[in-house]
Amino acid sequence: MHLQDKYTELLRNYIGDKGTIYFYWKGRVALYALLKSMGIGEEDEVILPAFTCVVVSNAILYLGAKPVYIDIDSDSYNTSLQNIQKLVTPKTKIIICQNTFGLSCDIDLIVNYARSNNIYTIEDCTHGFGGNYNNKPNGTWCDASFYSTQWNKPFSTGIGGIALLNNMQFQNNLEIINKQLLKPSFKEEKMLRALLFTRKNIITPSNYWMLLKLYRWLSKNKLVIGSSGGDEITGTNMPSDFFKATSKTQIKEGIKSIELFPILLKLRKENATIYSEVLKANGKKYVGEKYRANHSFLKYPILVKNREQFIAKAETAQIELGEWFCSPLHPVLENELYKWGMKATNFPVALHISRHIVNLPTDTNNIEKVKKFILDTIVDIL
Ligand SMILES: Cc1ncc(COP(=O)(O)O)c(C=O)c1O
């Protein structure tokens, strides 16, 4: 069987047999292709949460459309229908619903509302592969969805993106657009293979922190393939090599990586339940049952009084905290948000959360160590 067909078949175990699957170099490329296939361009407005990664906003801006940010709900870390309705205009063409950290928004309500107002919906499942909302897999609710297989995502191919098109009226457009995808270069594939090899064979708990810092510095300076090269997060102009296809390396890695996914998913859910219990027992903010029942729990969000100090304590205790989303448009600094048409003070909930959030690791095999760390630092947690 062709490798891509095998990968598709494995993905189908989690996202059902409907819709058509397409592969890309990164998740953001999948989003860009979907928006383009839906005819998004100048004058159009696209609604998205004010608590996301800047590359989501950039995919909209690259097409000349306007991102319209919506404040989030503090329990689900996602947008609510109520907040969306306030900002819908005749120019609204798309609503992006996100699975932040694996949690869902009330997607059924949002999709029903969008349909009755002739607005299309796209589900950002970059954190939510493998989760469900009301027994329907993440990614199957909207007209289309996209997933990421970047390093820290539900399962990983180093970098990588997948689109699931559910509304077939856009299939022809999407397939024409996909013909323009650039092929990854030999050098890019070779570098990706080297990074995957390093992660598997060279990273150890003792050199993890040093190598992570080195990788981030190298990728920021475009010296290795990173999740985001400089201009993808520092500005709003589309890099000339942005629209890139997947590679054989990513497809092969996806096939291997997805085999471990059920074990990881189970572990993440179990650990999330333990974190909720510990936080609840100590009177701290925790993710409620409603939001965690069927979700994939890529990360476990907590809010802390002083993030810098908390992260320093975690490094000393060798706890790998996630640092998403430290700004309403991660990782853009608050004073730079205007470049993306955002005024952070218009989104008080997202702003507060982005100033205080850290993420506990849900894929740890040493939950006792993290539990002890939580209890040791409980006064620092909000
Ligand atoms: C919410 C969200 N959407 C989209 C993306 C983009 O995914 P990718 O890095 O595969 O382009 C990210 C990246 O981390 C993300 O966090």
Tab-separated table of C-alpha atoms and ligand atoms in Angstrom, residues 25-29 31 51-53 55-56 98-100 124 126-127 146-150 153 159-161 227-228 232 324-325, ligand 1:
chain	number	residue	atom	x	y	z
A	25	TRP	CA	4.468	20.780	5.735
A	26	LYS	CA	2.868	22.429	8.810
A	27	GLY	CA	-0.579	22.889	10.366
A	28	ARG	CA	-0.650	26.597	9.487
A	29	VAL	CA	-0.180	25.712	5.810
A	31	LEU	CA	-5.246	26.341	7.508
A	51	PHE	CA	-5.774	33.147	22.719
A	52	THR	CA	-3.932	31.325	20.005
A	53	CYS	CA	-0.676	31.071	18.116
A	55	VAL	CA	0.570	31.749	12.871
A	56	VAL	CA	-3.225	31.288	12.876
A	98	GLN	CA	-10.084	25.879	18.645
A	99	ASN	CA	-9.375	22.849	20.852
A	100	THR	CA	-7.157	24.800	23.250
A	124	ASP	CA	-8.338	24.200	14.844
A	126	THR	CA	-3.807	21.278	16.434
A	127	HIS	CA	-4.106	20.444	20.148
A	146	PHE	CA	-6.727	21.052	10.570
A	147	TYR	CA	-4.240	19.242	12.786
A	148	SER	CA	-0.570	19.748	13.606
A	149	THR	CA	2.062	17.076	14.131
A	150	GLN	CA	4.745	19.495	15.319
A	153	LYS	CA	1.467	18.039	19.501
A	159	ILE	CA	6.740	19.351	12.034
A	160	GLY	CA	3.660	18.572	9.959
A	161	GLY	CA	0.080	19.496	9.157
A	227	SER	CA	8.332	25.122	14.218
A	228	SER	CA	8.407	28.821	13.306
A	232	GLU	CA	6.534	33.551	10.547
A	324	TRP	CA	1.656	28.175	25.778
A	325	PHE	CA	0.107	30.790	25.389
B	1	LIG	C1	-3.640	26.690	18.396
B	1	LIG	C2	-2.635	26.488	17.316
B	1	LIG	N1	-3.058	26.527	16.042
B	1	LIG	C3	-2.216	26.328	15.006
B	1	LIG	C4	-0.877	26.068	15.231
B	1	LIG	C5	0.026	25.846	14.047
B	1	LIG	O1	0.483	24.545	13.936
B	1	LIG	P1	1.838	24.284	13.112
B	1	LIG	O2	2.975	24.610	14.036
B	1	LIG	O3	1.810	22.838	12.742
B	1	LIG	O4	1.801	25.181	11.935
B	1	LIG	C6	-0.388	26.017	16.528
B	1	LIG	C7	1.043	25.765	16.723
B	1	LIG	O5	1.586	25.422	17.695
B	1	LIG	C8	-1.284	26.222	17.603
B	1	LIG	O6	-0.869	26.168	18.876
